[in-house]
Short mmCIF file of C-alpha atoms in Angstrom, two decimals:
data_model
loop_
_atom_site.label_atom_id
_atom_site.label_comp_id
_atom_site.label_asym_id
_atom_site.label_seq_id
_atom_site.Cartn_x
_atom_site.Cartn_y
_atom_site.Cartn_z
CA MET B 1 -11.47 9.36 28.28
CA ALA B 2 -13.99 11.87 26.93
CA GLU B 3 -16.75 13.15 29.20
CA PRO B 4 -20.38 12.46 28.36
CA THR B 5 -22.14 15.12 26.35
CA TRP B 6 -24.60 16.15 29.05
CA GLN B 7 -21.82 16.64 31.63
CA GLU B 8 -19.84 18.84 29.24
CA THR B 9 -23.00 20.85 28.51
CA LEU B 10 -23.69 21.28 32.23
CA ARG B 11 -20.12 22.39 32.89
CA LEU B 12 -20.24 24.94 30.07
CA ARG B 13 -23.52 26.35 31.38
CA LEU B 14 -22.07 26.67 34.91
CA VAL B 15 -19.00 28.43 33.53
CA GLU B 16 -21.23 30.81 31.58
CA ARG B 17 -23.34 31.49 34.70
CA ASN B 18 -20.24 32.18 36.85
CA ALA B 19 -18.83 34.48 34.19
CA ARG B 20 -22.14 36.33 33.91
CA GLU B 21 -22.54 36.66 37.68
CA SER B 22 -18.91 37.64 38.28
CA SER B 23 -18.78 40.23 35.52
CA TYR B 24 -19.48 43.05 38.06
CA ALA B 25 -17.43 41.48 40.88
CA PRO B 26 -14.54 44.01 40.66
CA VAL B 27 -16.94 46.97 40.93
CA ILE B 28 -18.76 45.35 43.83
CA GLU B 29 -15.44 44.67 45.55
CA GLN B 30 -14.36 48.29 45.14
CA TYR B 31 -17.67 49.50 46.56
CA ARG B 32 -17.27 47.08 49.46
CA ARG B 33 -13.76 48.35 50.20
CA LEU B 34 -14.95 51.94 49.87
CA ALA B 35 -17.79 51.25 52.30
CA GLN B 36 -15.43 49.57 54.73
CA GLN B 37 -12.99 52.49 54.48
CA THR B 38 -15.83 54.95 54.98
CA LYS B 39 -16.95 53.03 58.04
CA LEU B 40 -13.45 53.07 59.45
CA LEU B 41 -13.10 56.79 58.80
CA LYS B 42 -16.46 57.47 60.41
CA GLU B 43 -15.43 55.47 63.45
CA ARG B 44 -12.09 57.30 63.53
CA ASN B 45 -13.77 60.69 63.26
CA ALA B 46 -16.21 59.74 65.99
CA SER B 47 -13.35 58.68 68.21
CA LEU B 48 -11.50 61.90 67.51
CA LEU B 49 -14.60 63.93 68.23
CA ARG B 50 -15.13 62.12 71.48
CA ALA B 51 -11.49 62.62 72.34
CA MET B 52 -11.72 66.37 71.56
CA GLY B 53 -14.79 66.66 73.71
CA SER B 54 -13.14 65.08 76.69
CA ALA B 55 -9.79 66.91 76.25
CA ARG B 56 -8.61 69.43 78.99
CA PRO B 57 -8.06 73.05 78.14
CA ASN B 58 -4.54 74.47 77.80
CA PRO B 59 -3.48 76.63 80.76
CA SER B 60 -1.98 79.32 78.50
CA SER B 61 -5.00 79.76 76.27
CA SER B 62 -8.71 79.37 76.67
CA THR B 63 -9.47 78.52 73.06
CA VAL B 64 -6.53 76.58 71.59
CA PHE B 65 -5.98 72.92 72.25
CA VAL B 66 -2.56 71.39 71.62
CA PRO B 67 -2.73 67.70 71.10
CA GLY B 68 0.08 65.61 72.33
CA THR B 69 1.10 67.97 75.16
CA GLY B 70 0.38 65.35 77.75
CA GLU B 71 1.05 61.69 78.03
CA ASP B 72 -2.63 60.96 78.64
CA ASN B 73 -3.87 63.00 75.69
CA PRO B 74 -7.17 61.36 74.58
CA VAL B 75 -6.81 62.56 70.97
CA ARG B 76 -3.59 60.75 70.63
CA ALA B 77 -5.05 57.66 72.24
CA ALA B 78 -8.06 57.79 69.91
CA TYR B 79 -5.81 58.29 66.89
CA ILE B 80 -3.65 55.34 67.93
CA ALA B 81 -6.72 53.21 68.50
CA SER B 82 -8.03 54.20 65.09
CA LEU B 83 -4.72 53.31 63.45
CA GLU B 84 -4.61 50.01 65.30
CA SER B 85 -8.18 49.30 64.19
CA GLN B 86 -7.21 50.20 60.61
CA ILE B 87 -4.11 47.99 60.83
CA SER B 88 -6.23 45.14 62.16
CA SER B 89 -8.71 45.66 59.33
CA LEU B 90 -5.90 45.76 56.79
CA ARG B 91 -4.44 42.60 58.29
CA ASP B 92 -7.82 40.89 58.03
CA GLU B 93 -8.11 42.15 54.48
CA LEU B 94 -4.59 40.94 53.75
CA ALA B 95 -5.45 37.54 55.22
CA THR B 96 -8.55 37.49 53.11
CA VAL B 97 -6.47 38.43 50.08
CA TYR B 98 -3.96 35.68 50.91
CA LYS B 99 -6.82 33.25 51.35
CA THR B 100 -8.37 34.36 48.08
CA GLN B 101 -4.95 34.14 46.44
CA GLY B 102 -4.56 30.60 47.76
CA GLN B 103 -7.98 29.70 46.49
CA ASN B 104 -7.14 31.30 43.18
CA ALA B 105 -3.89 29.35 43.11
CA GLN B 106 -5.82 26.14 43.78
CA ARG B 107 -8.31 27.07 41.10
CA LEU B 108 -5.45 27.92 38.77
CA LEU B 109 -3.89 24.52 39.42
CA ALA B 110 -7.25 22.87 38.87
CA MET B 111 -7.76 24.89 35.71
CA ASN B 112 -4.25 24.02 34.54
CA GLU B 113 -4.99 20.36 35.20
CA THR B 114 -8.30 20.69 33.39
CA LEU B 115 -6.53 22.52 30.58
CA ARG B 116 -3.94 19.77 30.38
CA GLU B 117 -6.69 17.15 30.27
CA LYS B 118 -8.52 19.17 27.63
CA GLU B 119 -5.34 19.53 25.62
CA GLU B 120 -4.78 15.79 25.90
CA MET B 121 -8.39 15.19 24.87
CA SER B 122 -7.94 17.66 22.03
CA ARG B 123 -4.78 15.88 20.96
CA VAL B 124 -6.56 12.52 21.08
CA ASP B 125 -9.50 14.00 19.20
CA SER B 126 -7.15 15.54 16.64
CA GLU B 127 -5.40 12.22 16.17
CA SER B 128 -8.75 10.46 15.90
CA LEU B 129 -9.93 13.12 13.46
CA ARG B 130 -6.78 12.68 11.39
CA LYS B 131 -7.25 8.92 11.33
CA SER B 132 -10.91 9.37 10.46
CA ARG B 133 -9.99 11.70 7.60
CA ASP B 134 -7.42 9.19 6.36
CA GLU B 135 -10.00 6.42 6.57
CA ILE B 136 -12.54 8.63 4.78
CA ALA B 137 -10.00 9.32 2.02
CA ILE B 138 -9.27 5.58 1.71
CA LEU B 139 -12.98 4.76 1.68
CA ARG B 140 -13.61 7.42 -0.96
CA LYS B 141 -10.89 5.89 -3.12
CA LYS B 142 -12.46 2.47 -2.61
CA VAL B 143 -15.87 3.88 -3.49
CA GLU B 144 -14.43 5.40 -6.67
CA GLN B 145 -12.73 2.11 -7.52
CA HIS B 146 -15.94 0.22 -6.85
CA SER B 147 -17.87 2.70 -8.98
CA GLU B 148 -15.42 2.24 -11.84
CA LEU B 149 -15.57 -1.54 -11.35
CA MET B 150 -19.37 -1.47 -11.38
CA SER B 151 -19.33 0.68 -14.51
CA GLU B 152 -16.98 -1.79 -16.18
CA LYS B 153 -19.18 -4.68 -15.07
CA ASP B 154 -22.25 -2.88 -16.40
CA ARG B 155 -20.54 -2.40 -19.76
CA THR B 156 -19.45 -6.05 -19.77
CA ALA B 157 -22.96 -7.14 -18.81
CA GLN B 158 -24.40 -5.02 -21.62
CA ILE B 159 -21.97 -6.57 -24.10
CA LEU B 160 -22.82 -10.06 -22.84
CA HIS B 161 -26.53 -9.23 -23.04
CA ASP B 162 -26.12 -8.13 -26.65
CA GLU B 163 -24.14 -11.28 -27.43
CA ILE B 164 -26.80 -13.40 -25.74
CA ASN B 165 -29.52 -11.72 -27.81
CA THR B 166 -27.48 -12.32 -30.97
CA LEU B 167 -26.87 -15.95 -30.04
CA GLN B 168 -30.54 -16.42 -29.20
CA LEU B 169 -31.46 -15.00 -32.61
CA GLU B 170 -28.94 -17.29 -34.30
CA LEU B 171 -30.22 -20.20 -32.21
CA SER B 172 -33.81 -19.48 -33.24
CA GLN B 173 -32.70 -19.34 -36.89
CA ILE B 174 -30.77 -22.59 -36.50
CA GLU B 175 -33.79 -24.21 -34.85
CA GLU B 176 -35.98 -23.07 -37.72
CA ARG B 177 -33.43 -24.49 -40.18
CA ASN B 178 -33.31 -27.71 -38.17
CA GLN B 179 -37.07 -27.95 -38.25
CA THR B 180 -37.07 -27.32 -41.98
CA LEU B 181 -34.30 -29.87 -42.52
CA THR B 182 -36.13 -32.33 -40.29
CA LYS B 183 -39.27 -31.93 -42.38
CA ASP B 184 -37.22 -32.24 -45.62
CA ASN B 185 -35.45 -35.32 -44.26
CA ALA B 186 -38.77 -36.84 -43.28
CA LYS B 187 -40.09 -36.19 -46.80
CA LEU B 188 -36.92 -37.56 -48.40
CA LEU B 189 -36.99 -40.58 -46.10
CA GLN B 190 -40.62 -41.20 -46.96
CA ARG B 191 -39.86 -40.89 -50.68
CA TRP B 192 -36.89 -43.21 -50.29
CA LEU B 193 -39.01 -45.71 -48.38
CA ASP B 194 -41.69 -45.46 -51.05
CA ALA B 195 -39.06 -45.98 -53.78
CA LYS B 196 -37.58 -48.96 -51.92
CA GLN B 197 -41.05 -50.39 -51.37
CA ALA B 198 -41.76 -50.03 -55.08
CA GLU B 199 -38.41 -51.65 -55.88
CA VAL B 200 -39.18 -54.48 -53.47
CA ASN B 201 -42.55 -54.92 -55.10
CA ARG B 202 -40.93 -55.04 -58.55
CA MET B 203 -38.37 -57.57 -57.33
CA ASN B 204 -41.12 -59.69 -55.83
CA GLU B 205 -43.01 -59.55 -59.11
CA ALA B 206 -39.78 -60.45 -60.99
CA ASN B 207 -39.11 -63.33 -58.60
CA ASP B 208 -42.65 -64.56 -59.04
CA PHE B 209 -42.27 -64.31 -62.82
CA TYR B 210 -38.91 -66.05 -62.66
CA GLU B 211 -40.31 -68.86 -60.56
CA ASP B 212 -43.19 -69.20 -63.01
CA LEU B 213 -40.71 -69.40 -65.89
CA GLN B 214 -38.68 -71.98 -64.01
CA THR B 215 -41.81 -74.03 -63.48
CA ARG B 216 -42.80 -73.79 -67.15
CA ARG B 217 -39.25 -74.64 -68.27
CA GLN B 218 -39.15 -77.68 -66.02
CA ALA B 219 -42.49 -78.82 -67.41
CA ALA B 220 -41.25 -78.29 -70.97
CA LEU B 221 -38.04 -80.22 -70.27
CA ASN B 222 -40.00 -83.07 -68.80
CA LYS B 223 -42.31 -83.08 -71.84
CA GLN B 224 -39.32 -82.94 -74.23
CA ALA B 225 -37.62 -85.81 -72.40
CA GLY B 226 -40.74 -87.97 -72.93
CA ALA B 227 -40.83 -87.07 -76.62
CA ASN B 228 -37.15 -87.91 -77.08
CA GLY B 229 -37.74 -91.41 -75.62
CA ASP B 230 -40.44 -92.12 -78.27
CA ASP B 231 -38.37 -90.96 -81.28
CA MET B 232 -35.11 -92.71 -80.30
CA GLY B 233 -35.56 -95.60 -82.90
CA ASP B 234 -36.14 -93.21 -85.81
CA ALA B 235 -33.06 -91.18 -84.87
CA ALA B 236 -30.80 -94.27 -85.25
CA SER B 237 -31.91 -94.96 -88.88
CA THR B 238 -31.40 -91.52 -90.27
CA THR B 239 -28.53 -90.74 -92.62
CA THR B 240 -25.62 -88.43 -92.18
CA ASN B 241 -27.29 -85.64 -94.08
CA GLY B 242 -30.41 -86.23 -92.15
CA SER B 243 -28.53 -86.01 -88.91
CA GLY B 244 -26.99 -82.71 -90.06
CA ASN B 245 -30.38 -81.36 -90.88
CA GLY B 246 -31.58 -82.50 -87.49
CA GLU B 247 -28.82 -80.52 -85.83
CA ASP B 248 -29.88 -77.50 -87.73
CA ARG B 249 -33.39 -78.04 -86.58
CA ARG B 250 -32.28 -78.49 -82.98
CA GLU B 251 -30.23 -75.34 -83.12
CA THR B 252 -33.15 -73.58 -84.69
CA GLY B 253 -35.44 -75.21 -82.15
CA SER B 254 -33.33 -73.88 -79.40
CA ALA B 255 -34.15 -70.39 -80.61
CA THR B 256 -37.82 -70.86 -81.54
CA THR B 257 -40.44 -73.55 -81.09
CA THR B 258 -42.63 -74.96 -83.84
CA ASP B 259 -45.33 -72.35 -83.20
CA GLY B 260 -42.83 -69.44 -83.35
CA THR B 261 -42.64 -68.55 -79.63
CA PRO B 262 -39.29 -68.02 -77.85
CA SER B 263 -37.83 -71.09 -76.22
CA LEU B 264 -37.33 -71.46 -72.47
CA ALA B 265 -33.53 -71.38 -72.73
CA GLU B 266 -33.55 -67.97 -74.36
CA THR B 267 -35.97 -66.72 -71.80
CA ASP B 268 -33.64 -67.90 -68.98
CA VAL B 269 -30.68 -66.16 -70.54
CA ASN B 270 -32.40 -62.84 -71.12
CA LEU B 271 -34.38 -62.59 -67.84
CA THR B 272 -32.70 -61.92 -64.48
CA PRO B 273 -34.22 -61.70 -61.03
CA ASN B 274 -34.01 -57.89 -61.25
CA GLY B 275 -36.21 -57.95 -64.41
#
């Protein structure tokens, strides 16, 4: 699991501070060792000087001192004490070195563990980065496909828009034609109705004229029937020639009357209800 950002920043700043502060640590350590060695040497020299001051003179010479001629030589004792002190100091230093080495080993283990965790985190981050790059590549392809699809849809929409404009223009023209045809049909229908009304009026006039002729014909027939009843005795005494002449007169009378007007029979034959 990745550490929070502020913790990682704090850790990096502490590492930078430790590196900055420990940059002169080897020089300081050398100076410390040099000072400790100088102190030991000064103590050793002081011990030797004290031992020389308290040493006995040699019986054979008044000026030369021979160290180590006696078992209780103070120079030798001081030298041994100095060496023992130096050995003790070196042992303490060695213990300190071992302690520091142990601490360094612990720090090395901790750093190795941290390094392993960082490597694992780096591996996880690398895998996540690889997956993210793959997803980005897939998303880019989808974006390109969507862009192409939108371009195609825009072209299709433009084509449809042009077709709609064309159809609207055609529709407006058709509506204008329909309006014109509607007006023409209304005019034609009105003319047809007027013609039919005139025809109906003519037929009504013809029917009225026909009925009038029928009435006049009936009146003439009734009048002729009365006249035939009065002349029936004279018709029986006529001769054969006279009867022939009478037929001629009846045939002629069927065409014209005595005053020269057309008879009713001819009028019925020539006139129809349609005029």
